[in-house]
mmCIF file of C-alpha atoms in Angstrom:
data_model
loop_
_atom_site.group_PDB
_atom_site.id
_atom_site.type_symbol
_atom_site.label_atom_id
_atom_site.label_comp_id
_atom_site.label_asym_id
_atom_site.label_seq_id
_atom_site.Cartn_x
_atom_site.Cartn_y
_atom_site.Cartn_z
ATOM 1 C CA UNK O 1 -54.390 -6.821 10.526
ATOM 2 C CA UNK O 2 -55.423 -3.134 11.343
ATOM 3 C CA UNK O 3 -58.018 -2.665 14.021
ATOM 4 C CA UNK O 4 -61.246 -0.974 12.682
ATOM 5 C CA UNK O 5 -62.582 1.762 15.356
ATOM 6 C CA UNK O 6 -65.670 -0.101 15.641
ATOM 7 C CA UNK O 7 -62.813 -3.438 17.347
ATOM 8 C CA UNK O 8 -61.456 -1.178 19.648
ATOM 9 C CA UNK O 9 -64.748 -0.117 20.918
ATOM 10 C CA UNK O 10 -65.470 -4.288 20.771
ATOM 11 C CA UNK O 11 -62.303 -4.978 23.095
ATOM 12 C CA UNK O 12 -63.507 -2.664 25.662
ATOM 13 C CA UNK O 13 -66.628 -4.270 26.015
ATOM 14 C CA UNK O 14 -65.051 -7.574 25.985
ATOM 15 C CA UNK O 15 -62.313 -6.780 28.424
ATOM 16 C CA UNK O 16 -64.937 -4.931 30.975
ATOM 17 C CA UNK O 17 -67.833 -8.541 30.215
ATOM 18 C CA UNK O 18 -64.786 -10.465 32.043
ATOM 19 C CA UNK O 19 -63.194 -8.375 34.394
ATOM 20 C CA UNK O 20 -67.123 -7.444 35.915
ATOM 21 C CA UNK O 21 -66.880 -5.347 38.505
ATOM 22 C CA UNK O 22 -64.261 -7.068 40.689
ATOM 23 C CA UNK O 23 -61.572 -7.236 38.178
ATOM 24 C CA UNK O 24 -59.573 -11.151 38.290
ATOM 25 C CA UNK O 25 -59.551 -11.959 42.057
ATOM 26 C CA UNK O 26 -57.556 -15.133 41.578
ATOM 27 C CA UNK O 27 -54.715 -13.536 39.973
ATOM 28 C CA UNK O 28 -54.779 -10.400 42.643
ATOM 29 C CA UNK O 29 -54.995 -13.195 45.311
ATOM 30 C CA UNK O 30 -52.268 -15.278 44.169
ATOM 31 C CA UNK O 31 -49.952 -13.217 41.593
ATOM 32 C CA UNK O 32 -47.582 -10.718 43.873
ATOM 33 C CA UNK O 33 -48.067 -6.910 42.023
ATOM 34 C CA UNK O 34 -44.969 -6.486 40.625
ATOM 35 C CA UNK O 35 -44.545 -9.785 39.042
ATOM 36 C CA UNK O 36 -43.672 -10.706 35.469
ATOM 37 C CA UNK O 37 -44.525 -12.715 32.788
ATOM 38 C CA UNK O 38 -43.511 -14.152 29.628
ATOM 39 C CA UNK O 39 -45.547 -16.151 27.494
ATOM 40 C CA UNK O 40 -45.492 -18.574 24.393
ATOM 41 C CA UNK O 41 -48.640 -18.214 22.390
ATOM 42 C CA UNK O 42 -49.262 -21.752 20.826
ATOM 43 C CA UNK O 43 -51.112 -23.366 18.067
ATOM 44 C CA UNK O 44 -52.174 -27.230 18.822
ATOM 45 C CA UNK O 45 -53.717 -27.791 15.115
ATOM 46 C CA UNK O 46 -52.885 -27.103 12.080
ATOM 47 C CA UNK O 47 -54.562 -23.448 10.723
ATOM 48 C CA UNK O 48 -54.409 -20.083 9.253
ATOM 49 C CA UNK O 49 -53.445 -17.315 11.538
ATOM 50 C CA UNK O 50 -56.229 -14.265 11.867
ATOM 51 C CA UNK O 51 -56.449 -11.657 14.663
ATOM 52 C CA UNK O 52 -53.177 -11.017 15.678
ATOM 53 C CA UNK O 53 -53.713 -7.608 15.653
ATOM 54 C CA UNK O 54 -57.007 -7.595 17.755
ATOM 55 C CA UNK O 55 -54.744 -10.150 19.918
ATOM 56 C CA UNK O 56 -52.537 -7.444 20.936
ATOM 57 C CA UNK O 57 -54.754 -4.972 21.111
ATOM 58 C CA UNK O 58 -56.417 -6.577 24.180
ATOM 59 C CA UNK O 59 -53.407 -6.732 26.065
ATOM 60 C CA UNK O 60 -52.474 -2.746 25.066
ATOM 61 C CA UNK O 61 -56.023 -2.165 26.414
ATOM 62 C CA UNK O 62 -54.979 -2.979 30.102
ATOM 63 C CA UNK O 63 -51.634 -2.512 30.224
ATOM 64 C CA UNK O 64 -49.107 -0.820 27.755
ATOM 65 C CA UNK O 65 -46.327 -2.407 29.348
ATOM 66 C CA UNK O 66 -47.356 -5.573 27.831
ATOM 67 C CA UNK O 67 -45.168 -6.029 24.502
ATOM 68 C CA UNK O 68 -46.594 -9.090 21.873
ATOM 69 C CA UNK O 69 -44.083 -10.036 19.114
ATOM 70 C CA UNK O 70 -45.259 -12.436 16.637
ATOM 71 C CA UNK O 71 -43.342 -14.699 14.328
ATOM 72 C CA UNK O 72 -46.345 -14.741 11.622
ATOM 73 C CA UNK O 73 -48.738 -12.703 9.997
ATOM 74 C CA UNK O 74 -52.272 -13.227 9.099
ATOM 75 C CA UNK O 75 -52.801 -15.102 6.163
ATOM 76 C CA UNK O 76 -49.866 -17.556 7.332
ATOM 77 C CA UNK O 77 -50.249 -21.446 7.541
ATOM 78 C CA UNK O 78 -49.379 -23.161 10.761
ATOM 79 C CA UNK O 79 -48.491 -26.598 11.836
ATOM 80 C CA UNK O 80 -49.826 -28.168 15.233
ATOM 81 C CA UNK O 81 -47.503 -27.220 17.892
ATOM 82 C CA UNK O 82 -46.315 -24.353 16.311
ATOM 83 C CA UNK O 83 -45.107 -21.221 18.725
ATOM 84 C CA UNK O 84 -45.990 -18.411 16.709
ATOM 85 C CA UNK O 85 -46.034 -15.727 18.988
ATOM 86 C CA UNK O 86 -44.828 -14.454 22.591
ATOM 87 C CA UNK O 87 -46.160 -12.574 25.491
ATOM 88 C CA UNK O 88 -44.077 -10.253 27.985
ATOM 89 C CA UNK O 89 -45.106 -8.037 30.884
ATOM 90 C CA UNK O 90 -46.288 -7.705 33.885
ATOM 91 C CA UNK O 91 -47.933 -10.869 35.265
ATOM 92 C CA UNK O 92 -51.677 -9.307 36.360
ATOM 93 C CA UNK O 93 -52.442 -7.736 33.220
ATOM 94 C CA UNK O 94 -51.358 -10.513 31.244
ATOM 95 C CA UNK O 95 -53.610 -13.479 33.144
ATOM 96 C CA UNK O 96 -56.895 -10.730 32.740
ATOM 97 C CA UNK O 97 -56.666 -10.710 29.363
ATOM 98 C CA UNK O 98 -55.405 -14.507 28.636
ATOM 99 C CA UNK O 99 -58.919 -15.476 27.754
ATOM 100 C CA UNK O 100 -60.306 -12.523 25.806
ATOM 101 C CA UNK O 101 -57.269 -12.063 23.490
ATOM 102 C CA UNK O 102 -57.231 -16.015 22.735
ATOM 103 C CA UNK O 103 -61.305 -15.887 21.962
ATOM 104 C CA UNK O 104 -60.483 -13.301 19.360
ATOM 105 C CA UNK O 105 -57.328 -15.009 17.946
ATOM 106 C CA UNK O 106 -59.046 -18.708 17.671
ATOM 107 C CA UNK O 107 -62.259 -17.752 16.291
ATOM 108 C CA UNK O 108 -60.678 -15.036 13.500
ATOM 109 C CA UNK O 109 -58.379 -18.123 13.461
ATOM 110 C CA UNK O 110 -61.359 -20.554 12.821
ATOM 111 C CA UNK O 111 -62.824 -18.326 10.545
ATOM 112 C CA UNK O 112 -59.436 -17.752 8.205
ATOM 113 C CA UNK O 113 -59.116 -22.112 8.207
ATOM 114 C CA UNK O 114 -61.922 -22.931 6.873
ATOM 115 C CA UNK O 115 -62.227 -20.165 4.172
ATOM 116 C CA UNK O 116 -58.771 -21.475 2.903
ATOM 117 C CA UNK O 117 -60.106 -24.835 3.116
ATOM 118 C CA UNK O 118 -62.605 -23.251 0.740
ATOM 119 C CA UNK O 119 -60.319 -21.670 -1.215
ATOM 120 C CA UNK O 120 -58.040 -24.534 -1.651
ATOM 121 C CA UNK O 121 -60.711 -26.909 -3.124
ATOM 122 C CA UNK O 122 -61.695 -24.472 -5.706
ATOM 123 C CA UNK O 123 -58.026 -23.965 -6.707
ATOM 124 C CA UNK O 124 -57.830 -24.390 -10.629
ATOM 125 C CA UNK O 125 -61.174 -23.540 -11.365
ATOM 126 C CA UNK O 126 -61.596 -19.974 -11.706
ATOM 127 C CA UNK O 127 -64.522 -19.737 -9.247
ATOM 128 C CA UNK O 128 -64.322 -17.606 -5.580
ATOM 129 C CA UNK O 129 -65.246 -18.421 -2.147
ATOM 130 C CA UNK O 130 -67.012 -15.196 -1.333
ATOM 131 C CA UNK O 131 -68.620 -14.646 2.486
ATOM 132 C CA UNK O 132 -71.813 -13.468 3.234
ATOM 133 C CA UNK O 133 -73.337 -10.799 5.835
ATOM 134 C CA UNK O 134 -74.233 -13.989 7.886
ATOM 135 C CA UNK O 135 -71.653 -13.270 10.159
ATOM 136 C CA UNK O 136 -71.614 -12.744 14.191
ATOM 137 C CA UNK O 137 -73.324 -9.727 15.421
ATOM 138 C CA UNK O 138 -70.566 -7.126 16.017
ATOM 139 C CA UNK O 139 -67.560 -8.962 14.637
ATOM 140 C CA UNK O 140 -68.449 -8.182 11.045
ATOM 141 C CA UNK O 141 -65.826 -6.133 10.101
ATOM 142 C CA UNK O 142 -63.347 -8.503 12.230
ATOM 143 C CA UNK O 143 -64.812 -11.801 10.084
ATOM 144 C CA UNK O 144 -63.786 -9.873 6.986
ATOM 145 C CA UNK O 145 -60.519 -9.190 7.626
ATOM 146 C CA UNK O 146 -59.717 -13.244 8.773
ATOM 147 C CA UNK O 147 -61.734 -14.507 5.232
ATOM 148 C CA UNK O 148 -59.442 -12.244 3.270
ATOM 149 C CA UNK O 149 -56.496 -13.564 5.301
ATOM 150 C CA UNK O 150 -57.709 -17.050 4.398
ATOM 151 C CA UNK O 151 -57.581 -16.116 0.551
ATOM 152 C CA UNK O 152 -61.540 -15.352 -0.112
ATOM 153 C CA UNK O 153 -62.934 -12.391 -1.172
ATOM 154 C CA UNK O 154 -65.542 -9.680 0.265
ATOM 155 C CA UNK O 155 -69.426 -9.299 -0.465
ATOM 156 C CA UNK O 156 -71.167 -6.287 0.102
ATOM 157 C CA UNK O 157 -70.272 -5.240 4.219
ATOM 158 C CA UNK O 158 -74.118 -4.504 4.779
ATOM 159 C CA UNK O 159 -77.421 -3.180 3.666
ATOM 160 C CA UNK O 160 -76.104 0.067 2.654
ATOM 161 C CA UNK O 161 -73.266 -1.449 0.413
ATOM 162 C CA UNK O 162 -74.597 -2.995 -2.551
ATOM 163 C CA UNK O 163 -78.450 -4.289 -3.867
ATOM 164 C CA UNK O 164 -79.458 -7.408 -3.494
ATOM 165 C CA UNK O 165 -82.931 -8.407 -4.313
ATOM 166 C CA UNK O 166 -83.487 -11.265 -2.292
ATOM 167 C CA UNK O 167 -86.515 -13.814 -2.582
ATOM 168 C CA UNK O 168 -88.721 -11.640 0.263
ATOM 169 C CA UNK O 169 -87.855 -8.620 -1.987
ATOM 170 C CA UNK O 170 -89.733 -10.441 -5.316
ATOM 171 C CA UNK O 171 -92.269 -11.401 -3.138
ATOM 172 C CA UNK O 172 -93.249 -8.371 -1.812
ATOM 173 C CA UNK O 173 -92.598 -6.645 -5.112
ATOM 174 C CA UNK O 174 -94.822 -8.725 -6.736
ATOM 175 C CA UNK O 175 -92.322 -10.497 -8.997
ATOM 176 C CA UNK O 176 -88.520 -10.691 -10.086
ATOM 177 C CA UNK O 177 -89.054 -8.166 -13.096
ATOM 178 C CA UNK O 178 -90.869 -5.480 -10.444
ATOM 179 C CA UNK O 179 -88.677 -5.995 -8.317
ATOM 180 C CA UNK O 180 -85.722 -5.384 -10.551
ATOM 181 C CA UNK O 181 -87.238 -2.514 -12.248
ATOM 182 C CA UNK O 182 -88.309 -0.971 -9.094
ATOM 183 C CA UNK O 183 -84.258 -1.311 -8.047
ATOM 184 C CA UNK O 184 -82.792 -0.141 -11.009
ATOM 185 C CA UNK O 185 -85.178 3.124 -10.792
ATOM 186 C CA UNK O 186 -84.516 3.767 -6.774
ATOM 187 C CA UNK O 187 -80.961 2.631 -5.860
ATOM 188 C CA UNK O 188 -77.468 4.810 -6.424
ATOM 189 C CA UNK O 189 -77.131 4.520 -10.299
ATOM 190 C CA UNK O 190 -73.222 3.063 -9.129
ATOM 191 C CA UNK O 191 -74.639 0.566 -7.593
ATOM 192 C CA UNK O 192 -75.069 -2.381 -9.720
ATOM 193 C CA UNK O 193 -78.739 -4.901 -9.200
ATOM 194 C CA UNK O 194 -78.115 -8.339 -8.126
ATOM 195 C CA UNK O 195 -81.251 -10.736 -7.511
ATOM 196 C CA UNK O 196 -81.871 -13.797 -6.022
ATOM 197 C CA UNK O 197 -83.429 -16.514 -8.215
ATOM 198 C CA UNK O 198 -84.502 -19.768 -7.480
ATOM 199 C CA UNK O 199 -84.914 -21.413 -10.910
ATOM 200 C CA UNK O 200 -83.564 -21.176 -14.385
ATOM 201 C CA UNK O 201 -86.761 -19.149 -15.419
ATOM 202 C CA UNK O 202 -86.222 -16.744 -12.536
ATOM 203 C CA UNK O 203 -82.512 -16.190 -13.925
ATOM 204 C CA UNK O 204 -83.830 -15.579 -17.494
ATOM 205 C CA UNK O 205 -86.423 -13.142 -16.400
ATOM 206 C CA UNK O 206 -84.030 -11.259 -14.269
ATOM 207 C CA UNK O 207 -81.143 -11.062 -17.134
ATOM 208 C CA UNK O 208 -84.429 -9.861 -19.464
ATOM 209 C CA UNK O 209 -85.432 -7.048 -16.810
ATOM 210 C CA UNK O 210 -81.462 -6.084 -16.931
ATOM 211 C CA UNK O 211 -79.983 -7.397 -13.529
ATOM 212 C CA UNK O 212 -76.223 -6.502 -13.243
ATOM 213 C CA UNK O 213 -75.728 -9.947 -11.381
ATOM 214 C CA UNK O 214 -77.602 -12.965 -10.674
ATOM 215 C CA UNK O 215 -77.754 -15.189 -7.684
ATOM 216 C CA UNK O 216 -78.526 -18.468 -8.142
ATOM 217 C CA UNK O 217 -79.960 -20.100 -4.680
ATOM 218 C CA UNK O 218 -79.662 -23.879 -3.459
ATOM 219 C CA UNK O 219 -79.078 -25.315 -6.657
ATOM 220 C CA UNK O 220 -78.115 -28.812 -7.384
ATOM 221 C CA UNK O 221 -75.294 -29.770 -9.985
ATOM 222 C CA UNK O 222 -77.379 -29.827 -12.743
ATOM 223 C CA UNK O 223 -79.124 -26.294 -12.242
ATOM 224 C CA UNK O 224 -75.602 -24.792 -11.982
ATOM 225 C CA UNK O 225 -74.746 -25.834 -15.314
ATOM 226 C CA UNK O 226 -77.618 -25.110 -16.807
ATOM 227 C CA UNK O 227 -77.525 -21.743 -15.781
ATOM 228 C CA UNK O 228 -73.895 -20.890 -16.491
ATOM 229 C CA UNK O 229 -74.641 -21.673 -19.959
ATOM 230 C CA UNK O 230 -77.772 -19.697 -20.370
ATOM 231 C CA UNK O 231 -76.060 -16.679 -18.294
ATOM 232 C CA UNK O 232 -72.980 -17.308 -21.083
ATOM 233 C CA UNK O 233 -70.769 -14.936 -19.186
ATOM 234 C CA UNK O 234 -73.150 -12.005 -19.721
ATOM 235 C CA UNK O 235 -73.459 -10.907 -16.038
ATOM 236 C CA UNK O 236 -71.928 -11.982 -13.265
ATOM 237 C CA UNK O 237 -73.443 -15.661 -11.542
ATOM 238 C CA UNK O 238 -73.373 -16.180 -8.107
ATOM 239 C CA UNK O 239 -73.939 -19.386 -6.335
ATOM 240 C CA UNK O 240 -75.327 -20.276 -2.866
ATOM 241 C CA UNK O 241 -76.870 -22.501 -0.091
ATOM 242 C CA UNK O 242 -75.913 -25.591 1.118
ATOM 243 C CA UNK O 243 -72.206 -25.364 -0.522
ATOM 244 C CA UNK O 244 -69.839 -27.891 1.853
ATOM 245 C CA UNK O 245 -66.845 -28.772 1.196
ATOM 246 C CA UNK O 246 -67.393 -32.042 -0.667
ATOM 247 C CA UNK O 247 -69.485 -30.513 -3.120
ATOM 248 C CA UNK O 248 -68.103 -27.255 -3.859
ATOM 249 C CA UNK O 249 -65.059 -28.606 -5.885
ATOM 250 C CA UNK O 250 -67.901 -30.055 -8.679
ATOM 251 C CA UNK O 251 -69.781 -26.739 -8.418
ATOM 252 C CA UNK O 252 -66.565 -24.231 -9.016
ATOM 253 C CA UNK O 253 -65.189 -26.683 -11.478
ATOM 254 C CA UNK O 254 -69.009 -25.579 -13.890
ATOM 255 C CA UNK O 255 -68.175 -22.472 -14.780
ATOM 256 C CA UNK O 256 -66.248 -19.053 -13.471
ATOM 257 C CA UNK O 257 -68.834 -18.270 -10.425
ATOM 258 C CA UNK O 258 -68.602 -16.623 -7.396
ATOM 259 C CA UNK O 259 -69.541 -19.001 -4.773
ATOM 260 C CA UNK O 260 -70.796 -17.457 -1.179
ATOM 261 C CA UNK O 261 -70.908 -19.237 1.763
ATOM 262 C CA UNK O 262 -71.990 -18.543 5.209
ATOM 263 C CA UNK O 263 -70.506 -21.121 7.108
ATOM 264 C CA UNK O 264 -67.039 -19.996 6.937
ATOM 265 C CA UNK O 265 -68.158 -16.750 9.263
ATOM 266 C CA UNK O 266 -70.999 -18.218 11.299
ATOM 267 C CA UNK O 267 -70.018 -21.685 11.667
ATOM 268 C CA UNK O 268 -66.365 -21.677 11.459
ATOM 269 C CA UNK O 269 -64.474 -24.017 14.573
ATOM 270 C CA UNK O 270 -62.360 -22.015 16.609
ATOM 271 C CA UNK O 271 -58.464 -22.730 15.729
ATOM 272 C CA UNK O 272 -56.843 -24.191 19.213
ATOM 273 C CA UNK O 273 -54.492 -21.785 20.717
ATOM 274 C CA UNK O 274 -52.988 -21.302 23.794
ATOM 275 C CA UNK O 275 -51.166 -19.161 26.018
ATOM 276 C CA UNK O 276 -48.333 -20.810 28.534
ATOM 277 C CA UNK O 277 -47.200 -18.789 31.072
ATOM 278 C CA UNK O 278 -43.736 -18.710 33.062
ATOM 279 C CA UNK O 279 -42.258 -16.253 35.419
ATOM 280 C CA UNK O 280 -40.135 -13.972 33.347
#
C-alpha cells in the first residue's frame, strides 16, 4: 500500500517514541558497527497481510541501506508459518526498528483479518462490511487502507466527508425531521443526508423528511427486516451496533445493506509476526 503523508509524519514519531534520546544501547553495546543482517519476516497464524508498505517505510526512515523484498501483497491470505517477506542491511538499523515496523505490520495485519472474516460471512448475500470513523487516533487513514485490503469498503474518512445525523444531532435539533431539514438546507448540496434512527418510526419519518440514506442502530433480527421492507430499496439502509460475527451472516442474508462495524478498526487482534535475525 502507498504511504499517505500524514504515515510518514506517523513513522517519525514512532521511530523517535522508541529510540528516546539514547537511541538502542543494547544493540550499540553488543552489535559491532559495520555488521550485517538478514532477516525472515514471519507469520505464526493464519491472516491477511496489511502494512507492508508502512513496514518498509520504517526501516527507509533510519537507514536507506536497508532493502525489504516481500513475497506478498496486501490483500493476500497467509498460512501460519508462512515467510512472506525478508530483511537485509546493516545490523544496527535493522534491530532499532524491529519493533516499530512489526507494530505497524501486525495491527494493519489484525485489522485486514478480521474485516475478511467479515467479509467472508456475508459472502452470497449482497450486503457490505463497511468501517466506521471509530478507528485509532492517528492511524485512520492507515486502518483504511488494511479494511480495503481485507475486502470491505470505506465510510466517510471524517467529519468533513459526508453527513451523518447521528442520535445527539436529533436531539439537539429537536427531532429527526429538523434535523434532516436543517441538513438538507446547510450541508454541500453533493453531499447526500444520512440519519441515524433508532426505530422503524424514526426510519419512516426520516425517508418522509427526504434522507438520502438511513442508518438503522442496534437492531435485532426482526427490526432489520422490518425495515428493509418498509425502506423497499428506496434509499440506501445501513446497519449497526453490536454486529459480531455470529450474527452478521442472518443480518446480511435480510436484505442488500451496508453493514458498519467498528470492531474491525478498534478492536481488531494484532496478526503474529515476527522478525528472525541472522548474520548476513
Amino acid at each position: 500500500m502507498d504511504i499517505p503523508g500524514d504515515a510518514r509524519e506517523l513513522i517519525r514519531r514512532a521511530v523517535t517514541e522508541d529510540l528516546g534520546g539514547g537511541g538502542d544501547v543494547t544493540s550499540r553495546a553488543i552489535v559491532v558497527p559495520d555488521a550485517a543482517c538478514r532477516g525472515a519476516v514471519l507469520v505464526k497464524a493464519d491472516g491477511v497481510i496489511a502494512g507492508t508498505a508502512i513496514f518498509s517505510g520504517v526501516f527507509a526512515e533510519l537507514d536507506r541501506a536497508i532493502s525489504v523484498e516481500w513475497s506478498v501483497a496486501d490483500g493476500d491470505a497467509v498460512g501460519a508459518g508462512a515467510e512472506i517477506g525478508t530483511v537485509i542491511g546493516p545490523a544496527r538499523p535493522v534491530l532499532a526498528g524491529e519493533r516499530v515496523a512489526l507494530n505497524f505490520l501486525q495491527h494493519l495485519s489484525g485489522v485486514a483479518t478480521l474485516t475478511r472474516r467479515y467479509v467472508d460471512a456475508c459472502e452470497g448475500t449482497g450486503s457490505v462490511v463497511l468501517c466506521t470513523r471509530k478507528t485509532l487516533p492517528g492511524l485512520r487513514s492507515l486502518e483504511r487502507q488494511a479494511v480495503e485490503s481485507g475486502g470491505g469498503m470505506l465510510h466517510r474518512a471524517g467529519l468533513d466527508d459526508g453527513v451523518l445525523i447521528k442520535d445527539n444531532h436529533v436531539r439537539l435539533a429537536g427531532g429527526v425531521t429538523a434535523a434532516v431539514k436543517r441538513a438538507k438546507a446547510g450541508a454541500p448540496p453533493s453531499m447526500d443526508v444520512e440519519v441515524e434512527v433508532e426505530s422503524i418510526e424514526e426510519l419512516e419519518e426520516a425517508i418522509k423528511a427526504g434522507a438520502g440514506a438511513v442508518l438503522l442502530d442496534n437492531p435485532d433480527l426482526e427490526t432489520v427486516k422490518r425495515a428493509v421492507d418498509v425502506v423497499a430499496g428506496r434509499v440506501p439502509l445501513e446497519v449497526s451496533g453490536g454486529i459480531t460475527l455470529d450474527r452478521i451472516r442472518e443480518i446480511a442474508a435480510a436484505g442488500r445493506l451496508r453493514i458498519s462495524v467498528g470492531r474491525i478498526t478498534h478492536s481488531a487482534p494484532a496478526l503474529d509476526v515476527s522478525l528472525e535475525l541472522r548474520t548476513a
